[in-house]
mmCIF file of C-alpha atoms in Angstrom:
data_model
loop_
_atom_site.group_PDB
_atom_site.id
_atom_site.type_symbol
_atom_site.label_atom_id
_atom_site.label_comp_id
_atom_site.label_asym_id
_atom_site.label_seq_id
_atom_site.Cartn_x
_atom_site.Cartn_y
_atom_site.Cartn_z
ATOM 1 C CA MET G 269 -27.159 -59.542 -17.594
ATOM 2 C CA ILE G 270 -25.946 -58.529 -13.983
ATOM 3 C CA LYS G 271 -23.816 -60.934 -12.380
ATOM 4 C CA VAL G 272 -24.101 -60.943 -8.396
ATOM 5 C CA VAL G 273 -23.186 -62.682 -5.405
ATOM 6 C CA ILE G 274 -25.523 -62.844 -2.445
ATOM 7 C CA THR G 275 -24.054 -63.198 1.104
ATOM 8 C CA ALA G 276 -25.957 -64.793 3.951
ATOM 9 C CA PRO G 277 -28.276 -67.241 2.020
ATOM 10 C CA LYS G 278 -30.156 -68.462 4.997
ATOM 11 C CA GLY G 279 -31.272 -65.155 6.226
ATOM 12 C CA ALA G 280 -35.310 -64.401 6.070
ATOM 13 C CA MET G 281 -34.057 -61.214 3.744
ATOM 14 C CA ASP G 282 -31.274 -62.772 1.818
ATOM 15 C CA SER G 283 -33.162 -65.968 0.908
ATOM 16 C CA LEU G 284 -35.947 -64.136 -0.617
ATOM 17 C CA ILE G 285 -33.487 -62.170 -2.659
ATOM 18 C CA VAL G 286 -32.009 -65.480 -4.035
ATOM 19 C CA GLN G 287 -35.320 -66.419 -5.169
ATOM 20 C CA GLU G 288 -36.466 -62.896 -6.537
ATOM 21 C CA ALA G 289 -33.095 -62.945 -8.367
ATOM 22 C CA TYR G 290 -33.473 -66.208 -9.820
ATOM 23 C CA LYS G 291 -36.954 -65.549 -11.804
ATOM 24 C CA SER G 292 -35.402 -62.242 -13.164
ATOM 25 C CA GLU G 293 -33.977 -62.362 -16.618
ATOM 26 C CA ASN G 294 -31.806 -59.816 -16.239
ATOM 27 C CA ILE G 295 -29.875 -61.034 -13.389
ATOM 28 C CA GLN G 296 -27.560 -63.871 -13.012
ATOM 29 C CA ILE G 297 -26.794 -65.349 -9.508
ATOM 30 C CA VAL G 298 -23.061 -66.578 -9.497
ATOM 31 C CA GLY G 299 -22.935 -67.766 -6.032
ATOM 32 C CA CYS G 300 -23.573 -66.981 -2.354
ATOM 33 C CA VAL G 301 -21.631 -66.742 0.757
ATOM 34 C CA GLY G 302 -22.409 -68.203 3.786
ATOM 35 C CA ARG G 303 -21.117 -68.717 7.408
ATOM 36 C CA PRO G 304 -17.910 -70.689 7.080
ATOM 37 C CA GLY G 305 -18.281 -74.155 8.654
ATOM 38 C CA ALA G 306 -22.080 -73.925 8.185
ATOM 39 C CA ASP G 307 -23.468 -77.426 6.934
ATOM 40 C CA TYR G 308 -25.031 -75.651 3.992
ATOM 41 C CA ILE G 309 -21.251 -74.789 2.449
ATOM 42 C CA GLY G 310 -20.818 -76.382 -0.705
ATOM 43 C CA LYS G 311 -24.534 -76.907 -1.514
ATOM 44 C CA ASP G 312 -26.384 -75.280 -4.491
ATOM 45 C CA ALA G 313 -28.383 -72.183 -3.454
ATOM 46 C CA GLY G 314 -31.339 -73.215 -4.642
ATOM 47 C CA HIS G 315 -31.749 -75.963 -2.092
ATOM 48 C CA VAL G 316 -30.342 -73.778 0.709
ATOM 49 C CA CYS G 317 -32.927 -70.772 -0.268
ATOM 50 C CA GLY G 318 -36.057 -72.766 -0.308
ATOM 51 C CA ILE G 319 -36.356 -72.793 -4.176
ATOM 52 C CA GLY G 320 -36.469 -76.424 -4.071
ATOM 53 C CA HIS G 321 -34.082 -77.382 -7.054
ATOM 54 C CA GLU G 322 -30.276 -76.416 -8.045
ATOM 55 C CA ILE G 323 -30.151 -73.423 -9.991
ATOM 56 C CA GLY G 324 -26.369 -73.393 -10.629
ATOM 57 C CA ALA G 325 -24.887 -71.300 -8.003
ATOM 58 C CA LYS G 326 -22.994 -72.979 -4.900
ATOM 59 C CA VAL G 327 -22.784 -71.438 -1.473
ATOM 60 C CA TYR G 328 -19.228 -70.610 -0.538
ATOM 61 C CA PRO G 329 -17.397 -69.853 2.653
ATOM 62 C CA ASP G 330 -15.596 -66.387 1.586
ATOM 63 C CA LEU G 331 -15.888 -64.048 -1.272
ATOM 64 C CA GLU G 332 -12.600 -64.746 -2.328
ATOM 65 C CA SER G 333 -13.370 -68.497 -2.622
ATOM 66 C CA ASN G 334 -11.500 -70.101 -5.634
ATOM 67 C CA VAL G 335 -14.021 -70.882 -8.349
ATOM 68 C CA ASP G 336 -12.581 -72.415 -11.500
ATOM 69 C CA GLY G 337 -9.116 -70.474 -10.954
ATOM 70 C CA LYS G 338 -10.977 -67.327 -10.115
ATOM 71 C CA SER G 339 -12.129 -65.647 -6.957
ATOM 72 C CA LEU G 340 -16.122 -65.575 -6.592
ATOM 73 C CA ILE G 341 -16.066 -61.739 -6.262
ATOM 74 C CA ASP G 342 -14.324 -61.253 -9.668
ATOM 75 C CA LEU G 343 -16.915 -63.507 -11.140
ATOM 76 C CA CYS G 344 -19.795 -60.712 -10.327
ATOM 77 C CA ASP G 345 -20.733 -57.197 -10.868
ATOM 78 C CA VAL G 346 -22.693 -56.683 -7.544
ATOM 79 C CA VAL G 347 -22.406 -57.981 -3.989
ATOM 80 C CA VAL G 348 -25.591 -57.994 -2.192
ATOM 81 C CA ASP G 349 -25.251 -58.082 1.608
ATOM 82 C CA TYR G 350 -27.805 -58.395 4.232
ATOM 83 C CA SER G 351 -25.674 -59.998 6.961
ATOM 84 C CA ALA G 352 -24.466 -58.603 10.188
ATOM 85 C CA ILE G 353 -22.240 -55.416 10.819
ATOM 86 C CA GLU G 354 -19.066 -57.441 11.306
ATOM 87 C CA MET G 355 -19.428 -59.613 8.001
ATOM 88 C CA SER G 356 -20.757 -56.302 6.251
ATOM 89 C CA ARG G 357 -17.348 -54.382 7.165
ATOM 90 C CA GLU G 358 -15.617 -57.235 5.225
ATOM 91 C CA VAL G 359 -17.805 -57.167 2.502
ATOM 92 C CA LEU G 360 -17.400 -53.472 2.368
ATOM 93 C CA THR G 361 -13.387 -53.763 2.097
ATOM 94 C CA LYS G 362 -13.338 -56.741 -0.594
ATOM 95 C CA CYS G 363 -15.770 -54.609 -2.773
ATOM 96 C CA VAL G 364 -13.579 -51.792 -2.812
ATOM 97 C CA ALA G 365 -10.583 -53.586 -3.441
ATOM 98 C CA HIS G 366 -11.938 -55.742 -6.194
ATOM 99 C CA GLY G 367 -13.900 -52.855 -7.774
ATOM 100 C CA LYS G 368 -17.384 -54.267 -7.363
ATOM 101 C CA ALA G 369 -20.660 -52.619 -6.981
ATOM 102 C CA LEU G 370 -22.627 -52.972 -3.189
ATOM 103 C CA LEU G 371 -26.130 -53.433 -2.120
ATOM 104 C CA CYS G 372 -25.880 -53.393 1.672
ATOM 105 C CA GLY G 373 -28.991 -53.704 3.728
ATOM 106 C CA THR G 374 -27.239 -54.454 6.997
ATOM 107 C CA THR G 375 -28.481 -51.810 9.883
ATOM 108 C CA GLY G 376 -27.099 -50.747 12.819
ATOM 109 C CA PHE G 377 -23.665 -49.410 11.911
ATOM 110 C CA ASN G 378 -22.174 -46.687 13.789
ATOM 111 C CA GLU G 379 -20.813 -43.276 12.737
ATOM 112 C CA GLY G 380 -17.368 -44.432 11.746
ATOM 113 C CA GLU G 381 -18.539 -47.261 9.972
ATOM 114 C CA LEU G 382 -21.257 -45.053 7.801
ATOM 115 C CA SER G 383 -18.090 -42.804 7.216
ATOM 116 C CA ALA G 384 -16.279 -45.759 5.583
ATOM 117 C CA PHE G 385 -19.484 -46.400 3.339
ATOM 118 C CA ALA G 386 -19.226 -42.725 2.520
ATOM 119 C CA ARG G 387 -15.546 -43.296 1.605
ATOM 120 C CA ALA G 388 -16.466 -46.127 -0.619
ATOM 121 C CA SER G 389 -18.765 -44.482 -2.651
ATOM 122 C CA GLU G 390 -15.911 -42.467 -4.071
ATOM 123 C CA ILE G 391 -14.287 -45.764 -5.647
ATOM 124 C CA ILE G 392 -17.356 -47.872 -6.103
ATOM 125 C CA PRO G 393 -21.075 -47.551 -6.751
ATOM 126 C CA LEU G 394 -22.907 -48.419 -3.774
ATOM 127 C CA MET G 395 -26.447 -48.309 -1.789
ATOM 128 C CA GLN G 396 -26.502 -48.505 1.865
ATOM 129 C CA THR G 397 -30.303 -48.544 2.952
ATOM 130 C CA ALA G 398 -32.505 -50.196 5.673
ATOM 131 C CA ASN G 399 -35.157 -50.545 3.049
ATOM 132 C CA THR G 400 -35.673 -50.989 -0.781
ATOM 133 C CA SER G 401 -39.578 -50.919 -0.918
ATOM 134 C CA TYR G 402 -40.914 -48.734 -3.251
ATOM 135 C CA VAL G 403 -44.046 -47.738 -1.260
ATOM 136 C CA VAL G 404 -41.609 -46.652 1.608
ATOM 137 C CA THR G 405 -39.656 -44.598 -0.635
ATOM 138 C CA VAL G 406 -42.496 -42.906 -1.477
ATOM 139 C CA MET G 407 -43.399 -42.454 1.874
ATOM 140 C CA LYS G 408 -40.354 -40.955 2.705
ATOM 141 C CA LYS G 409 -41.071 -38.244 0.434
ATOM 142 C CA LEU G 410 -44.418 -37.590 1.762
ATOM 143 C CA LEU G 411 -43.214 -37.241 5.198
ATOM 144 C CA ARG G 412 -40.237 -34.772 4.194
ATOM 145 C CA GLU G 413 -43.233 -32.492 2.657
ATOM 146 C CA ALA G 414 -45.360 -33.269 5.594
ATOM 147 C CA ALA G 415 -42.740 -32.462 7.940
ATOM 148 C CA ALA G 416 -41.487 -28.828 6.423
ATOM 149 C CA MET G 417 -45.150 -28.025 6.284
ATOM 150 C CA LEU G 418 -46.238 -28.922 9.907
ATOM 151 C CA GLU G 419 -42.968 -28.527 12.151
ATOM 152 C CA GLU G 420 -44.319 -25.565 13.786
ATOM 153 C CA LYS G 421 -47.873 -27.123 14.333
ATOM 154 C CA ALA G 422 -47.017 -30.825 15.279
ATOM 155 C CA GLY G 423 -45.033 -32.901 17.602
ATOM 156 C CA MET G 424 -43.691 -35.895 15.467
ATOM 157 C CA GLU G 425 -43.206 -39.600 16.487
ATOM 158 C CA ILE G 426 -42.253 -42.962 14.698
ATOM 159 C CA ILE G 427 -43.572 -45.987 16.083
ATOM 160 C CA GLU G 428 -42.537 -49.250 14.704
ATOM 161 C CA ASP G 429 -43.086 -52.771 14.919
ATOM 162 C CA HIS G 430 -40.653 -55.621 14.215
ATOM 163 C CA TRP G 431 -40.280 -59.190 14.727
ATOM 164 C CA ASP G 432 -39.003 -60.240 18.424
ATOM 165 C CA SER G 433 -35.234 -61.195 17.227
ATOM 166 C CA LYS G 434 -34.388 -58.229 15.798
ATOM 167 C CA LEU G 435 -31.569 -56.554 17.132
ATOM 168 C CA ASP G 436 -31.322 -52.966 16.486
ATOM 169 C CA ALA G 437 -34.110 -50.332 17.832
ATOM 170 C CA PRO G 438 -35.091 -48.088 16.335
ATOM 171 C CA SER G 439 -35.094 -49.494 13.095
ATOM 172 C CA GLY G 440 -32.786 -48.863 10.321
ATOM 173 C CA THR G 441 -36.135 -47.801 8.536
ATOM 174 C CA ALA G 442 -37.368 -45.642 11.267
ATOM 175 C CA ILE G 443 -33.937 -43.705 11.311
ATOM 176 C CA GLU G 444 -34.229 -43.081 7.820
ATOM 177 C CA LEU G 445 -37.756 -41.722 7.961
ATOM 178 C CA ALA G 446 -36.823 -39.308 10.532
ATOM 179 C CA GLU G 447 -33.646 -38.411 8.621
ATOM 180 C CA GLU G 448 -35.827 -37.529 5.403
ATOM 181 C CA MET G 449 -38.402 -35.640 7.736
ATOM 182 C CA ALA G 450 -35.403 -33.736 9.474
ATOM 183 C CA SER G 451 -34.074 -32.733 6.061
ATOM 184 C CA GLY G 452 -37.398 -30.889 5.060
ATOM 185 C CA MET G 453 -37.581 -28.884 8.280
ATOM 186 C CA GLU G 454 -35.636 -25.611 9.279
ATOM 187 C CA ARG G 455 -36.180 -25.214 12.948
ATOM 188 C CA LYS G 456 -36.418 -28.887 14.099
ATOM 189 C CA GLY G 457 -34.130 -31.988 13.703
ATOM 190 C CA MET G 458 -33.950 -35.568 14.387
ATOM 191 C CA GLU G 459 -33.735 -34.782 18.237
ATOM 192 C CA ASP G 460 -37.438 -33.580 18.053
ATOM 193 C CA ILE G 461 -38.683 -36.870 16.617
ATOM 194 C CA THR G 462 -39.690 -39.150 19.274
ATOM 195 C CA PHE G 463 -39.115 -43.027 18.328
ATOM 196 C CA HIS G 464 -41.356 -46.215 20.043
ATOM 197 C CA SER G 465 -40.296 -49.447 19.094
ATOM 198 C CA LEU G 466 -41.919 -52.970 19.481
ATOM 199 C CA ARG G 467 -40.294 -56.259 19.026
ATOM 200 C CA ALA G 468 -43.159 -58.970 19.175
ATOM 201 C CA GLY G 469 -43.950 -62.254 17.305
ATOM 202 C CA ASN G 470 -43.262 -62.508 13.743
ATOM 203 C CA THR G 471 -44.388 -58.831 12.268
ATOM 204 C CA PRO G 472 -42.286 -58.528 9.253
ATOM 205 C CA SER G 473 -42.287 -54.708 9.349
ATOM 206 C CA SER G 474 -44.751 -51.707 10.302
ATOM 207 C CA HIS G 475 -43.801 -47.849 10.746
ATOM 208 C CA HIS G 476 -46.530 -45.566 11.820
ATOM 209 C CA VAL G 477 -45.519 -41.839 11.645
ATOM 210 C CA VAL G 478 -47.863 -39.395 13.720
ATOM 211 C CA PHE G 479 -48.016 -35.879 13.350
ATOM 212 C CA GLY G 480 -49.893 -34.615 16.864
ATOM 213 C CA CYS G 481 -51.663 -30.912 16.120
ATOM 214 C CA GLN G 482 -53.683 -29.209 18.272
ATOM 215 C CA GLY G 483 -57.375 -30.807 17.990
ATOM 216 C CA GLU G 484 -56.233 -33.048 15.305
ATOM 217 C CA MET G 485 -53.793 -35.810 14.035
ATOM 218 C CA PHE G 486 -52.267 -36.905 11.057
ATOM 219 C CA ARG G 487 -50.871 -40.435 10.184
ATOM 220 C CA ILE G 488 -48.804 -42.208 7.438
ATOM 221 C CA THR G 489 -48.384 -45.664 7.783
ATOM 222 C CA HIS G 490 -46.675 -48.692 6.078
ATOM 223 C CA ASP G 491 -47.374 -52.052 6.945
ATOM 224 C CA ALA G 492 -45.217 -54.994 5.132
ATOM 225 C CA TYR G 493 -47.133 -58.102 5.229
ATOM 226 C CA ASP G 494 -44.443 -60.118 3.414
ATOM 227 C CA TRP G 495 -40.775 -59.165 2.925
ATOM 228 C CA ARG G 496 -40.719 -59.961 -0.661
ATOM 229 C CA CYS G 497 -41.833 -56.434 -1.167
ATOM 230 C CA TYR G 498 -38.247 -55.598 -0.077
ATOM 231 C CA ALA G 499 -36.371 -58.502 -2.410
ATOM 232 C CA ILE G 500 -38.515 -56.951 -5.594
ATOM 233 C CA GLY G 501 -37.056 -53.476 -4.850
ATOM 234 C CA ALA G 502 -33.601 -55.176 -4.055
ATOM 235 C CA CYS G 503 -33.071 -56.854 -7.415
ATOM 236 C CA ASP G 504 -34.425 -53.400 -8.998
ATOM 237 C CA ALA G 505 -31.576 -51.908 -7.215
ATOM 238 C CA ILE G 506 -29.299 -54.795 -8.233
ATOM 239 C CA MET G 507 -29.654 -53.995 -11.903
ATOM 240 C CA TYR G 508 -29.410 -50.228 -11.138
ATOM 241 C CA LEU G 509 -25.947 -50.605 -9.548
ATOM 242 C CA GLY G 510 -24.752 -53.217 -12.265
ATOM 243 C CA LYS G 511 -25.502 -50.400 -14.972
ATOM 244 C CA ARG G 512 -23.682 -47.630 -13.177
ATOM 245 C CA LEU G 513 -20.505 -49.863 -12.486
ATOM 246 C CA SER G 514 -20.662 -50.711 -16.208
ATOM 247 C CA GLU G 515 -20.628 -47.133 -16.947
ATOM 248 C CA GLY G 516 -17.521 -46.567 -14.916
ATOM 249 C CA LYS G 517 -19.760 -44.464 -12.282
ATOM 250 C CA THR G 518 -19.074 -44.324 -8.642
ATOM 251 C CA GLY G 519 -21.311 -42.815 -5.925
ATOM 252 C CA SER G 520 -23.978 -43.673 -3.123
ATOM 253 C CA TYR G 521 -27.057 -44.093 -4.349
ATOM 254 C CA THR G 522 -30.573 -44.531 -2.879
ATOM 255 C CA MET G 523 -34.121 -46.036 -4.053
ATOM 256 C CA PHE G 524 -34.988 -42.619 -5.330
ATOM 257 C CA ASP G 525 -32.535 -42.781 -7.862
ATOM 258 C CA VAL G 526 -33.791 -46.538 -8.622
ATOM 259 C CA ILE G 527 -37.320 -45.601 -9.061
ATOM 260 C CA GLU G 528 -36.674 -42.131 -11.046
ATOM 261 C CA GLY G 529 -34.058 -43.968 -13.103
ATOM 262 C CA LYS G 530 -31.179 -41.087 -12.789
#
């Protein structure tokens, strides 16, 4: 049984992770962390996250909140954080200090912040990723192979659509797709891939990668109709990271590792 704390339980992504984690026989939610002062602090996460009944896990204002004489973070194996950059920096620091595994789905970090994740991976097992979808993970592998084979023949563009309130553009997933493509090419890099971002309505997520060749065009597309696909993948990542922690392992992991079971 992997014990987990989930931050930002009112968030669109986080609330779904709570729902899916609660259904899992292998995951126990020991608590959630919300915004200090919010009216849902102290309430049961089942009511906050739309489950509709109590699940025995309250929402606290901080990872170090006192729970029966112990800090909340000391009760868990893994912290799941899909919040905002400022909070994610704090979560990372506390996970390192307490020796807890971390799944972070927050996007928009600068180079210095990403370097902090890299340093932390020498101390704890962690996964910092914009996307926990199994299908997107497979898509990355296909894109890397396509880019390697077509780099001299094609112009490459990524068109991504997201809901109107998403802050970062291009999306973290689009950047990860481009990084995977660039890793497969010898003469081209990220600077040779063009991004187009659309922010409108409530589209969960769509990514269309176009290889434009002379007289023909190749597209690889992923459309998410429901964020639950990411929550399901996140739960598998939680179990994977919890196992790495129990084995005393550190490192930076990806969904490729989860799928392949390495």
